[in-house]
Phi, psi and omega in degrees: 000341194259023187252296220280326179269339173315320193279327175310326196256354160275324190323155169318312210287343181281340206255123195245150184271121179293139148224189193204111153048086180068228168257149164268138142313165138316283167344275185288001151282328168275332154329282179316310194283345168270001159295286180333288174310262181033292208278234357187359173291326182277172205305294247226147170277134202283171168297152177322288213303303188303347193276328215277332188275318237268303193254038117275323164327304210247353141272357151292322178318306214265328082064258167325315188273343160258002165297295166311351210243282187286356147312307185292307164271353133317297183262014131288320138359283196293304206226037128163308205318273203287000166274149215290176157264153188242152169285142176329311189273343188272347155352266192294327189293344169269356183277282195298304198309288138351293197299319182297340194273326175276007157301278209305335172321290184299310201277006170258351166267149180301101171244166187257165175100356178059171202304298215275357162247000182263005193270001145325291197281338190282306196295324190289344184268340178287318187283331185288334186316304204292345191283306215282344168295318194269349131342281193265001141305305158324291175337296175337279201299309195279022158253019149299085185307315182257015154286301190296008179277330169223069180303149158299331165314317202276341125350270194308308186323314195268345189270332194290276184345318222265286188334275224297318175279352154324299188295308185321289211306339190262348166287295211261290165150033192247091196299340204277320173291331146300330201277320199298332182277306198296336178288314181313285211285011167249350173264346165305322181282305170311288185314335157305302155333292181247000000 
């Protein structure tokens, strides 16, 4: 009987998606159950109230982590590990954008706990925006093909180059091509310096 009945009460057409204050994610399911495990670790059955603070808690939680969530792959989108650099201001301006959008993500899911306990969690999804910003500044930055143009390596590299066609051009006697290598190797040598 239990060959005959499984596929039935598992099939697609039986199985309906439950929600909570809309569809739940995986995300915001595990918000609840360590919201939950929380309330219920101790000896004693917690109070209404502490249960009713539990799943506001854990609807701000799930709230936050997909607010922050689509924040977070939009500016992998723009900026990164395989996309080209973006200049500093279509950065930031696409930085704001991102962030109002997952602003309005959160304050358009249904939480329970009112304005004054959920504005705790919109500043704490505010600070992670910004910590996860300064992330992909970094990111950024370290595809600036001229930031690494002015490593000191890339310098010495030029003074070696400019020494070496000094000598050929000055071998064969075409001085005006010498003088053009010795300003690479004395302006090569200042920028090391300084």
């Amino acid at each position: 009987q239990l060959r005959e009945i499984t596929p039935s009460v598992l099939s697609i057409d039986n199985l309906v998606v439950k929600s909570i204050n809309g569809e739940v994610t995986c995300r915001g399911l595990v918000e609840y159950f360590k919201a939950y495990t929380k309330i219920f670790q101790g000896e004693e059955l917690p109070q209404p109230k502490s249960i009713v603070l539990a799943t506001a808690e854990a609807n701000n939680l799930a709230a936050l982590a997909s607010a922050k969530d689509s924040y977070t792959k939009r500016m992998e989108l723009l900026c990164g590990g395989d996309t080209p650099y973006l200049a500093p201001r279509e950065l930031e301006k696409k930085h704001a954008e991102a962030k109002e959008t997952a602003l309005a993500i959160f304050h358009g899911t249904r939480k329970m706990g009112g304005i004054e306990f959920s504005k705790e969690y919109a500043e704490r999804l505010l600070k992670e925006i910004d910590e996860a910003f300064e992330n992909f500044e970094k990111l950024n930055d370290g595809k600036n093909i001229f930031n690494a143009a002015r490593t000191p390596a890339v310098f010495f590299t030029l003074v070696v180059l400019g020494y070496f066609l000094a000598t050929v051009f000055g071998s064969i006697g075409l001085v005006s091509f010498v003088r053009m290598c010795n300003l690479v190797i004395w302006s090569g040598l200042l920028d090391i310096v300084v």
